mmCIF file of C-alpha atoms in Angstrom:
data_model
loop_
_atom_site.group_PDB
_atom_site.id
_atom_site.type_symbol
_atom_site.label_atom_id
_atom_site.label_comp_id
_atom_site.label_asym_id
_atom_site.label_seq_id
_atom_site.Cartn_x
_atom_site.Cartn_y
_atom_site.Cartn_z
ATOM 1 C CA MET A 1 153.721 95.626 99.231
ATOM 2 C CA GLN A 2 150.646 98.058 100.471
ATOM 3 C CA GLU A 3 152.594 101.077 99.843
ATOM 4 C CA GLN A 4 153.735 100.246 95.787
ATOM 5 C CA ALA A 5 149.639 99.653 95.174
ATOM 6 C CA SER A 6 149.163 102.469 96.691
ATOM 7 C CA GLN A 7 151.589 104.026 94.240
ATOM 8 C CA ALA A 8 149.842 102.101 91.813
ATOM 9 C CA ALA A 9 147.360 103.480 92.362
ATOM 10 C CA SER A 10 147.504 107.570 92.623
ATOM 11 C CA LEU A 11 149.098 106.984 89.266
ATOM 12 C CA ALA A 12 146.494 105.193 88.105
ATOM 13 C CA LEU A 13 144.575 107.575 89.370
ATOM 14 C CA ALA A 14 147.250 110.674 87.573
ATOM 15 C CA TYR A 15 146.288 109.099 84.535
ATOM 16 C CA ALA A 16 143.109 108.782 84.761
ATOM 17 C CA GLY A 17 143.214 112.766 85.657
ATOM 18 C CA ALA A 18 145.304 113.620 82.777
ATOM 19 C CA GLY A 19 142.242 111.756 80.467
ATOM 20 C CA LEU A 20 139.793 113.422 81.793
ATOM 21 C CA GLY A 21 140.954 116.971 81.515
ATOM 22 C CA LEU A 22 142.245 116.486 77.930
ATOM 23 C CA GLY A 23 139.089 115.517 77.168
ATOM 24 C CA LEU A 24 137.204 118.629 79.171
ATOM 25 C CA ALA A 25 139.651 120.879 76.082
ATOM 26 C CA VAL A 26 138.171 119.517 73.978
ATOM 27 C CA VAL A 27 135.173 119.302 75.263
ATOM 28 C CA GLY A 28 135.273 122.988 75.715
ATOM 29 C CA ALA A 29 137.422 123.528 72.272
ATOM 30 C CA GLY A 30 134.568 122.183 70.865
ATOM 31 C CA LEU A 31 131.722 124.043 72.009
ATOM 32 C CA GLY A 32 133.352 127.259 71.505
ATOM 33 C CA ILE A 33 134.653 126.210 68.080
ATOM 34 C CA GLY A 34 130.450 125.492 66.926
ATOM 35 C CA LYS A 35 129.618 128.715 68.257
ATOM 36 C CA LEU A 36 132.057 130.176 65.975
ATOM 37 C CA ALA A 37 131.801 128.306 63.458
ATOM 38 C CA GLN A 38 127.706 128.769 63.645
ATOM 39 C CA GLY A 39 127.699 133.260 64.020
ATOM 40 C CA VAL A 40 130.082 132.855 60.878
ATOM 41 C CA ALA A 41 127.541 130.642 58.941
ATOM 42 C CA GLU A 42 124.698 132.561 60.333
ATOM 43 C CA GLY A 43 126.757 135.957 59.096
ATOM 44 C CA VAL A 44 127.741 135.424 55.831
ATOM 45 C CA ALA A 45 123.762 133.455 55.377
ATOM 46 C CA ARG A 46 122.668 137.324 56.107
ATOM 47 C CA GLN A 47 125.157 138.914 53.976
ATOM 48 C CA PRO A 48 127.374 136.800 51.538
ATOM 49 C CA SER A 49 129.300 140.579 50.209
ATOM 50 C CA ALA A 50 130.911 140.746 53.604
ATOM 51 C CA SER A 51 131.828 137.220 54.173
ATOM 52 C CA GLY A 52 135.698 138.431 53.843
ATOM 53 C CA GLN A 53 135.276 140.667 56.588
ATOM 54 C CA ILE A 54 133.084 138.368 58.890
ATOM 55 C CA SER A 55 135.783 135.824 58.613
ATOM 56 C CA ALA A 56 138.529 138.045 58.766
ATOM 57 C CA ALA A 57 136.793 139.037 62.312
ATOM 58 C CA THR A 58 137.177 135.212 63.129
ATOM 59 C CA ASN A 59 140.439 134.583 63.316
ATOM 60 C CA LEU A 60 141.463 136.253 66.183
ATOM 61 C CA PRO A 61 139.371 134.815 68.731
ATOM 62 C CA LEU A 62 139.598 131.159 66.630
ATOM 63 C CA PHE A 63 143.204 131.147 67.521
ATOM 64 C CA LEU A 64 142.994 132.396 71.174
ATOM 65 C CA LEU A 65 140.630 130.025 72.376
ATOM 66 C CA GLU A 66 142.894 127.345 70.044
ATOM 67 C CA GLY A 67 145.680 128.342 72.167
ATOM 68 C CA VAL A 68 143.574 128.135 76.366
ATOM 69 C CA ALA A 69 142.530 124.336 74.077
ATOM 70 C CA ILE A 70 146.243 123.600 73.678
ATOM 71 C CA LEU A 71 147.715 124.689 76.367
ATOM 72 C CA ALA A 72 144.722 122.540 78.420
ATOM 73 C CA GLU A 73 146.528 119.984 76.134
ATOM 74 C CA VAL A 74 150.171 120.356 77.048
ATOM 75 C CA PHE A 75 148.979 119.718 80.464
ATOM 76 C CA CYS A 76 147.641 117.563 79.873
ATOM 77 C CA LEU A 77 150.396 116.142 78.787
ATOM 78 C CA MET A 78 153.122 116.973 81.279
ATOM 79 C CA ILE A 79 151.016 114.429 83.898
ATOM 80 C CA VAL A 80 151.546 111.831 81.953
ATOM 81 C CA LEU A 81 155.393 112.070 81.700
ATOM 82 C CA LYS A 82 156.112 113.462 84.872
ATOM 83 C CA MET B 1 155.326 116.297 59.980
ATOM 84 C CA THR B 2 158.066 114.238 60.460
ATOM 85 C CA PHE B 3 159.710 110.496 60.474
ATOM 86 C CA PRO B 4 162.133 110.252 62.495
ATOM 87 C CA PHE B 5 161.290 107.264 63.617
ATOM 88 C CA LEU B 6 161.429 105.673 60.540
ATOM 89 C CA ALA B 7 165.286 104.483 61.439
ATOM 90 C CA ALA B 8 163.757 103.482 64.847
ATOM 91 C CA ILE B 9 160.603 101.683 62.648
ATOM 92 C CA VAL B 10 162.908 99.770 60.554
ATOM 93 C CA ALA B 11 165.208 98.582 63.596
ATOM 94 C CA GLN B 12 161.935 98.127 65.730
ATOM 95 C CA ALA B 13 160.362 95.980 62.761
ATOM 96 C CA GLU B 14 163.345 93.354 63.375
ATOM 97 C CA HIS B 15 163.117 93.272 66.994
ATOM 98 C CA ALA B 16 159.433 92.981 67.281
ATOM 99 C CA THR B 17 159.696 89.977 64.112
ATOM 100 C CA GLN B 18 162.338 88.328 66.039
ATOM 101 C CA ALA B 19 160.159 89.306 69.478
ATOM 102 C CA ALA B 20 156.827 87.853 68.638
ATOM 103 C CA GLY B 21 154.579 85.034 70.290
ATOM 104 C CA GLU B 22 156.125 86.017 73.213
ATOM 105 C CA ALA B 23 154.663 88.737 75.219
ATOM 106 C CA SER B 24 157.515 91.418 75.229
ATOM 107 C CA HIS B 25 156.961 94.119 77.711
ATOM 108 C CA GLN B 26 159.231 96.404 76.016
ATOM 109 C CA THR B 27 158.975 100.289 75.958
ATOM 110 C CA VAL B 28 159.160 102.679 72.885
ATOM 111 C CA ASP B 29 160.438 105.809 74.886
ATOM 112 C CA ILE B 30 157.633 108.182 72.204
ATOM 113 C CA ILE B 31 158.943 111.744 73.424
ATOM 114 C CA GLY B 32 163.021 110.427 72.579
ATOM 115 C CA HIS B 33 161.804 110.604 69.071
ATOM 116 C CA VAL B 34 160.203 113.780 69.267
ATOM 117 C CA SER B 35 161.848 115.910 70.561
ATOM 118 C CA ASN B 36 165.863 117.249 70.812
ATOM 119 C CA GLY B 37 168.174 114.325 69.856
ATOM 120 C CA GLU B 38 169.262 112.536 72.689
ATOM 121 C CA HIS B 39 172.410 113.132 71.957
ATOM 122 C CA PRO B 40 174.258 117.034 71.079
ATOM 123 C CA LEU B 41 176.855 117.225 67.873
ATOM 124 C CA PHE B 42 178.771 118.830 69.015
ATOM 125 C CA GLU B 43 179.540 118.833 73.165
ATOM 126 C CA LEU B 44 180.239 122.366 74.171
ATOM 127 C CA PRO B 45 181.558 122.937 77.590
ATOM 128 C CA LEU B 46 178.647 125.113 80.430
ATOM 129 C CA LEU B 47 179.428 128.179 80.091
ATOM 130 C CA LEU B 48 178.344 130.191 83.187
ATOM 131 C CA GLY B 49 175.812 126.962 84.093
ATOM 132 C CA ILE B 50 174.285 127.515 80.292
ATOM 133 C CA ASN B 51 174.992 124.426 78.370
ATOM 134 C CA PHE B 52 175.376 125.831 74.677
ATOM 135 C CA SER B 53 175.415 121.991 73.122
ATOM 136 C CA ILE B 54 175.680 122.498 69.079
ATOM 137 C CA THR B 55 171.715 120.030 70.240
ATOM 138 C CA LYS B 56 169.510 118.702 66.474
ATOM 139 C CA HIS B 57 166.995 121.627 66.801
ATOM 140 C CA VAL B 58 169.805 124.178 67.164
ATOM 141 C CA PHE B 59 171.505 122.634 64.317
ATOM 142 C CA MET B 60 168.179 122.970 62.493
ATOM 143 C CA LEU B 61 167.861 126.554 62.813
ATOM 144 C CA TRP B 62 170.591 127.379 61.737
ATOM 145 C CA VAL B 63 169.629 125.159 58.265
ATOM 146 C CA VAL B 64 166.343 127.046 57.863
ATOM 147 C CA ALA B 65 168.684 130.912 58.566
ATOM 148 C CA ALA B 66 170.767 129.977 56.013
ATOM 149 C CA ALA B 67 168.402 128.904 53.454
ATOM 150 C CA ASN B 68 166.065 131.659 54.083
ATOM 151 C CA PHE B 69 169.270 133.999 53.932
ATOM 152 C CA ILE B 70 169.580 132.167 50.735
ATOM 153 C CA ILE B 71 166.282 131.830 49.162
ATOM 154 C CA VAL B 72 165.575 135.583 49.787
ATOM 155 C CA THR B 73 168.364 137.417 48.975
ATOM 156 C CA ALA B 74 168.843 135.504 46.079
ATOM 157 C CA ILE B 75 165.243 136.587 44.932
ATOM 158 C CA VAL B 76 165.412 140.244 46.056
ATOM 159 C CA ARG B 77 168.473 140.342 43.958
ATOM 160 C CA LYS B 78 167.882 139.238 40.474
ATOM 161 C CA SER B 79 164.916 141.589 41.235
ATOM 162 C CA ILE B 80 166.990 144.435 41.656
ATOM 163 C CA ALA B 81 168.920 143.421 38.802
ATOM 164 C CA ARG B 82 165.986 143.024 36.777
ATOM 165 C CA ARG B 83 164.794 147.397 37.434
ATOM 166 C CA GLN B 84 161.412 146.450 36.842
ATOM 167 C CA LEU B 85 158.325 146.727 39.311
ATOM 168 C CA VAL B 86 157.257 143.996 37.844
ATOM 169 C CA PRO B 87 158.369 140.850 39.434
ATOM 170 C CA ALA B 88 158.959 137.442 37.610
ATOM 171 C CA GLY B 89 159.466 133.785 38.479
ATOM 172 C CA ALA B 90 159.966 133.308 41.828
ATOM 173 C CA GLY B 91 159.568 137.138 42.726
ATOM 174 C CA ASN B 92 156.575 136.691 41.910
ATOM 175 C CA VAL B 93 156.325 134.245 45.157
ATOM 176 C CA LEU B 94 157.834 136.374 47.295
ATOM 177 C CA GLU B 95 156.138 139.336 46.530
ATOM 178 C CA VAL B 96 152.889 137.367 47.619
ATOM 179 C CA ALA B 97 154.257 136.919 50.871
ATOM 180 C CA VAL B 98 155.746 140.072 51.260
ATOM 181 C CA GLU B 99 151.829 141.850 50.119
ATOM 182 C CA PHE B 100 149.679 139.443 52.434
ATOM 183 C CA VAL B 101 151.918 139.795 55.471
ATOM 184 C CA ARG B 102 151.392 143.305 55.008
ATOM 185 C CA ASP B 103 148.858 144.188 53.794
ATOM 186 C CA THR B 104 146.177 141.273 55.320
ATOM 187 C CA VAL B 105 148.256 141.183 59.180
ATOM 188 C CA VAL B 106 150.637 144.117 59.376
ATOM 189 C CA GLU B 107 148.947 147.157 58.484
ATOM 190 C CA PRO B 108 144.930 146.428 59.797
ATOM 191 C CA ASN B 109 146.324 145.866 62.583
ATOM 192 C CA VAL B 110 149.090 148.053 63.968
ATOM 193 C CA GLY B 111 147.944 150.838 61.416
ATOM 194 C CA ALA B 112 149.325 153.381 58.507
ATOM 195 C CA LYS B 113 151.218 155.424 60.919
ATOM 196 C CA TRP B 114 153.043 151.910 61.894
ATOM 197 C CA VAL B 115 153.455 149.420 59.116
ATOM 198 C CA ASN B 116 156.763 149.951 57.735
ATOM 199 C CA SER B 117 157.835 149.977 61.295
ATOM 200 C CA TYR B 118 156.658 146.576 62.192
ATOM 201 C CA THR B 119 155.953 144.821 58.428
ATOM 202 C CA PRO B 120 160.188 144.170 57.984
ATOM 203 C CA LEU B 121 160.005 142.129 62.278
ATOM 204 C CA LEU B 122 156.556 140.400 61.844
ATOM 205 C CA LEU B 123 157.463 139.383 58.441
ATOM 206 C CA THR B 124 160.906 138.155 59.412
ATOM 207 C CA LEU B 125 159.001 135.698 61.824
ATOM 208 C CA PHE B 126 156.828 134.507 59.617
ATOM 209 C CA VAL B 127 159.083 133.461 57.159
ATOM 210 C CA PHE B 128 161.075 131.906 59.483
ATOM 211 C CA ILE B 129 158.973 130.528 62.026
ATOM 212 C CA LEU B 130 157.196 128.816 58.228
ATOM 213 C CA GLY B 131 160.409 127.622 56.785
ATOM 214 C CA ALA B 132 161.443 126.307 60.224
ATOM 215 C CA ASN B 133 157.577 124.308 60.476
ATOM 216 C CA ALA B 134 158.311 123.013 57.095
ATOM 217 C CA ILE B 135 161.984 121.271 56.683
ATOM 218 C CA GLY B 136 160.020 119.149 59.633
ATOM 219 C CA LEU B 137 157.574 118.494 57.000
ATOM 220 C CA ILE B 138 160.626 117.120 54.357
ATOM 221 C CA PRO B 139 161.750 113.851 55.640
ATOM 222 C CA ILE B 140 165.785 114.721 55.037
ATOM 223 C CA PHE B 141 167.207 112.724 57.446
ATOM 224 C CA ASP B 142 164.836 109.658 57.238
ATOM 225 C CA VAL B 143 166.237 109.071 54.348
ATOM 226 C CA LEU B 144 169.477 109.352 55.347
ATOM 227 C CA ALA B 145 168.558 107.046 58.532
ATOM 228 C CA LEU B 146 167.148 104.628 55.963
ATOM 229 C CA ILE B 147 170.773 104.454 53.237
ATOM 230 C CA ASP B 148 172.527 104.342 56.671
ATOM 231 C CA HIS B 149 170.290 101.593 57.939
ATOM 232 C CA ALA B 150 171.176 99.494 54.688
ATOM 233 C CA PHE B 151 173.958 100.490 53.235
ATOM 234 C CA ILE B 152 176.338 102.596 55.255
ATOM 235 C CA HIS B 153 176.137 101.353 58.856
ATOM 236 C CA SER B 154 177.479 103.577 60.942
ATOM 237 C CA GLY B 155 178.853 103.020 64.695
ATOM 238 C CA GLU B 156 176.085 103.803 67.813
ATOM 239 C CA HIS B 157 177.589 107.144 68.501
ATOM 240 C CA SER B 158 178.459 108.393 65.203
ATOM 241 C CA PHE B 159 178.218 112.201 63.769
ATOM 242 C CA LEU B 160 175.501 110.644 61.505
ATOM 243 C CA GLN B 161 173.637 108.988 64.242
ATOM 244 C CA ARG B 162 173.682 111.886 65.929
ATOM 245 C CA LEU B 163 172.486 114.004 62.788
ATOM 246 C CA ILE B 164 169.087 111.120 62.647
ATOM 247 C CA HIS B 165 168.208 111.283 65.881
ATOM 248 C CA GLY B 166 165.781 113.837 67.251
ATOM 249 C CA SER B 167 163.491 115.795 65.378
ATOM 250 C CA ALA B 168 164.159 118.016 62.240
ATOM 251 C CA THR B 169 161.379 120.585 63.781
ATOM 252 C CA ALA B 170 163.032 123.167 65.742
ATOM 253 C CA THR B 171 159.741 124.751 66.189
ATOM 254 C CA GLY B 172 158.533 121.824 68.379
ATOM 255 C CA ASN B 173 160.968 123.381 70.776
ATOM 256 C CA PHE B 174 159.149 124.687 73.819
ATOM 257 C CA ASN B 175 162.598 126.964 72.944
ATOM 258 C CA VAL B 176 162.924 127.751 70.278
ATOM 259 C CA THR B 177 158.925 129.371 70.331
ATOM 260 C CA ALA B 178 159.611 130.749 74.274
ATOM 261 C CA GLY B 179 162.851 132.611 71.959
ATOM 262 C CA LEU B 180 160.729 133.585 68.979
ATOM 263 C CA ALA B 181 158.223 135.171 71.815
ATOM 264 C CA THR B 182 160.540 136.714 73.390
ATOM 265 C CA ILE B 183 161.684 138.884 70.623
ATOM 266 C CA THR B 184 157.606 139.392 70.014
ATOM 267 C CA PHE B 185 157.633 140.812 73.607
ATOM 268 C CA VAL B 186 160.494 142.890 73.510
ATOM 269 C CA ALA B 187 158.646 144.523 70.429
ATOM 270 C CA ILE B 188 155.775 144.815 72.326
ATOM 271 C CA ILE B 189 157.116 147.249 74.605
ATOM 272 C CA THR B 190 159.217 149.022 71.866
ATOM 273 C CA ALA B 191 156.172 149.967 70.220
ATOM 274 C CA GLY B 192 154.557 151.345 73.004
ATOM 275 C CA SER B 193 156.934 152.956 74.885
ATOM 276 C CA ARG B 194 158.037 154.575 70.508
ATOM 277 C CA ALA B 195 154.204 155.122 70.191
ATOM 278 C CA HIS B 196 153.214 156.642 73.989
ATOM 279 C CA GLY B 197 156.872 156.957 75.407
ATOM 280 C CA PHE B 198 158.334 154.738 77.818
ATOM 281 C CA VAL B 199 156.455 155.913 81.054
ATOM 282 C CA GLN B 200 153.793 156.120 78.581
ATOM 283 C CA HIS B 201 153.177 152.355 77.468
ATOM 284 C CA TRP B 202 153.754 151.469 81.348
ATOM 285 C CA LYS B 203 150.655 153.833 82.354
ATOM 286 C CA ASN B 204 148.151 153.389 79.247
ATOM 287 C CA LEU B 205 148.196 149.291 80.516
ATOM 288 C CA VAL B 206 145.586 150.227 83.234
ATOM 289 C CA PRO B 207 143.250 152.684 82.430
ATOM 290 C CA HIS B 208 142.711 155.861 84.221
ATOM 291 C CA GLY B 209 140.176 157.788 86.403
ATOM 292 C CA MET B 210 138.801 154.881 88.158
ATOM 293 C CA PRO B 211 138.469 154.792 91.857
ATOM 294 C CA TRP B 212 141.353 154.181 93.193
ATOM 295 C CA PRO B 213 141.139 150.606 95.245
ATOM 296 C CA LEU B 214 140.648 148.885 91.778
ATOM 297 C CA TYR B 215 144.401 149.407 90.780
ATOM 298 C CA ILE B 216 145.092 147.107 93.624
ATOM 299 C CA LEU B 217 143.564 144.412 91.428
ATOM 300 C CA LEU B 218 144.395 145.836 88.092
ATOM 301 C CA ILE B 219 148.187 146.661 88.313
ATOM 302 C CA PRO B 220 148.606 142.788 89.280
ATOM 303 C CA LEU B 221 146.186 141.327 86.566
ATOM 304 C CA GLU B 222 147.360 143.779 83.238
ATOM 305 C CA LEU B 223 150.872 142.550 84.249
ATOM 306 C CA ILE B 224 150.296 139.264 84.405
ATOM 307 C CA GLY B 225 148.506 139.184 81.480
ATOM 308 C CA MET B 226 151.158 141.410 79.723
ATOM 309 C CA LEU B 227 153.312 137.716 80.292
ATOM 310 C CA VAL B 228 150.418 135.809 79.941
ATOM 311 C CA ARG B 229 151.019 136.237 76.095
ATOM 312 C CA PRO B 230 153.911 135.651 75.570
ATOM 313 C CA PHE B 231 153.529 132.629 77.309
ATOM 314 C CA ALA B 232 150.564 131.585 75.213
ATOM 315 C CA LEU B 233 152.095 132.257 71.685
ATOM 316 C CA THR B 234 155.728 129.390 73.138
ATOM 317 C CA MET B 235 152.595 127.139 74.049
ATOM 318 C CA ARG B 236 150.686 127.584 70.896
ATOM 319 C CA LEU B 237 153.009 126.921 67.823
ATOM 320 C CA ALA B 238 155.973 124.250 70.126
ATOM 321 C CA ALA B 239 152.673 122.153 70.810
ATOM 322 C CA ASN B 240 150.837 122.524 67.625
ATOM 323 C CA MET B 241 154.391 121.292 65.548
ATOM 324 C CA THR B 242 155.001 118.374 68.656
ATOM 325 C CA GLY B 243 151.234 117.297 68.491
ATOM 326 C CA GLY B 244 151.882 116.565 64.960
ATOM 327 C CA HIS B 245 154.238 114.232 66.067
ATOM 328 C CA ILE B 246 152.782 112.906 68.484
ATOM 329 C CA ALA B 247 149.836 111.870 66.492
ATOM 330 C CA LEU B 248 151.893 110.074 63.890
ATOM 331 C CA LEU B 249 153.866 108.294 65.869
ATOM 332 C CA ALA B 250 150.692 106.669 67.942
ATOM 333 C CA ILE B 251 149.149 105.732 64.706
ATOM 334 C CA MET B 252 152.682 104.777 63.059
ATOM 335 C CA SER B 253 152.912 102.115 66.761
ATOM 336 C CA PHE B 254 150.708 101.070 65.830
ATOM 337 C CA VAL B 255 151.923 98.175 62.572
ATOM 338 C CA PHE B 256 154.458 97.169 65.987
ATOM 339 C CA VAL B 257 152.052 97.643 68.655
ATOM 340 C CA PHE B 258 149.844 94.308 66.144
ATOM 341 C CA THR B 259 153.141 92.903 64.637
ATOM 342 C CA THR B 260 153.928 91.703 68.290
ATOM 343 C CA MET B 261 150.089 90.748 68.639
ATOM 344 C CA LEU B 262 149.461 88.705 65.701
ATOM 345 C CA GLY B 263 152.117 88.208 63.913
ATOM 346 C CA GLN B 264 153.300 89.759 60.597
ATOM 347 C CA LEU B 265 150.841 89.477 58.596
ATOM 348 C CA GLY B 266 148.724 91.563 60.899
ATOM 349 C CA GLY B 267 151.317 94.126 61.296
ATOM 350 C CA ILE B 268 151.463 94.655 57.413
ATOM 351 C CA GLY B 269 147.815 94.546 57.340
ATOM 352 C CA ILE B 270 147.449 97.104 60.194
ATOM 353 C CA GLY B 271 150.203 98.982 58.644
ATOM 354 C CA LEU B 272 148.538 99.040 55.491
ATOM 355 C CA ALA B 273 144.418 99.145 55.949
ATOM 356 C CA PHE B 274 145.090 101.337 58.629
ATOM 357 C CA SER B 275 148.312 102.964 59.719
ATOM 358 C CA VAL B 276 149.613 104.397 56.790
ATOM 359 C CA PRO B 277 145.628 105.785 55.286
ATOM 360 C CA LEU B 278 145.366 107.446 58.753
ATOM 361 C CA GLY B 279 149.169 109.390 58.773
ATOM 362 C CA VAL B 280 148.964 110.174 55.054
ATOM 363 C CA GLY B 281 146.485 112.536 55.726
ATOM 364 C CA ILE B 282 147.787 113.725 59.466
ATOM 365 C CA SER B 283 150.633 114.637 57.188
ATOM 366 C CA ALA B 284 148.129 116.361 55.019
ATOM 367 C CA LEU B 285 146.926 118.237 57.550
ATOM 368 C CA GLU B 286 150.072 118.972 58.775
ATOM 369 C CA ILE B 287 150.889 120.778 56.167
ATOM 370 C CA ILE B 288 147.726 123.055 56.055
ATOM 371 C CA VAL B 289 148.933 123.182 60.793
ATOM 372 C CA VAL B 290 152.435 124.670 59.828
ATOM 373 C CA LEU B 291 150.320 127.173 57.575
ATOM 374 C CA VAL B 292 148.607 128.479 59.669
ATOM 375 C CA GLN B 293 150.921 128.125 62.977
ATOM 376 C CA ALA B 294 153.043 130.864 61.476
ATOM 377 C CA TYR B 295 150.401 132.972 60.189
ATOM 378 C CA VAL B 296 148.509 132.412 63.634
ATOM 379 C CA PHE B 297 151.646 133.502 65.245
ATOM 380 C CA THR B 298 152.721 136.698 63.344
ATOM 381 C CA LEU B 299 148.648 137.673 63.511
ATOM 382 C CA LEU B 300 149.155 137.713 66.900
ATOM 383 C CA SER B 301 152.463 139.964 67.767
ATOM 384 C CA ALA B 302 151.037 141.908 65.292
ATOM 385 C CA VAL B 303 147.941 142.030 66.803
ATOM 386 C CA PHE B 304 149.703 142.612 70.561
ATOM 387 C CA ILE B 305 151.849 145.367 69.235
ATOM 388 C CA GLY B 306 148.977 147.015 68.466
ATOM 389 C CA MET B 307 147.476 146.500 71.125
ATOM 390 C CA ALA B 308 150.344 148.434 72.317
ATOM 391 C CA ILE B 309 149.808 151.104 70.407
ATOM 392 C CA HIS B 310 146.322 151.973 70.286
ATOM 393 C CA ALA B 311 146.001 151.716 74.145
ATOM 394 C CA HIS B 312 142.718 153.057 74.169
ATOM 395 C CA HIS B 313 142.699 153.919 78.179
#
């Protein structure tokens, strides 16, 4: 009985950890994308003619950032499903 | 993305109306609806310990490959037969796609010297991934499931049932994207070897002219970095595709959650007021995701190939 309860508690902790991790990943990715968007907006506001080049240069770091966030989310999902 | 769970939803709606009122703790296997079907279409014997059975995703890969091959070949043959450089009809669309990949994805990253060597590979990746992503948005099998549920009533283990179950987005499977990323991985090494020679490519991984103790740190780091790139490509594409499915499924599940809680009217109300509008919005978002992920995979492959060619160490 006690063993069952402790098992349930550890399962609950695992779910809580997955939820917390998901939240943290989203916070980090949100901050990163926010900074990126800020930089792009300022750059385009100062130099509207370079908007094409600016957005082209933004694409790569944006996708690398997205990749890290997605990885974190996949691992959180794996915790939940295991 | 797709609605492979539509058949399950119809079946569950009947179940839920029966079970409404009693507190039923029936769990729904979400992953079963967004992954490969539970049963392969054709069972094949193990070969060298590997299961070569034809599953839904393998079937979808073939469908996408055949569709790409037929459509692109037909358009190109038609353009060649016209003997004019100006495209017409569907040739315009193909030309836009080819020029987009060549001029904005491959050329800035790989460089003018190698652009014609790597455009075919990256264009193939782009078109194939786009096709595989997009075919998941078209509810072919869900319409089939509805027809089956209403008219055909095929048995539990019939071929049609096996075809209906599981997701239709082959790129939502981590094994598929791992295969695609392996192509990129080999292409990176090939590009470096062709530009600098095989040995020099591996030397280019680390900067030279550093004090030797640094290399103890640098060489493992760079080797890990080399392996992480295709791993990240794998995860990004498959997770994005699966994520859309799971989000849609979770939103649509609210209908049944509220049916069991509040009865039929509550379920219909939540469906009309919340689930369907949000599902439509997410499906619209998925159209963008489908395009962006195909573009991202191609772009990152081009960037990595370009990094192997322009190693400034």
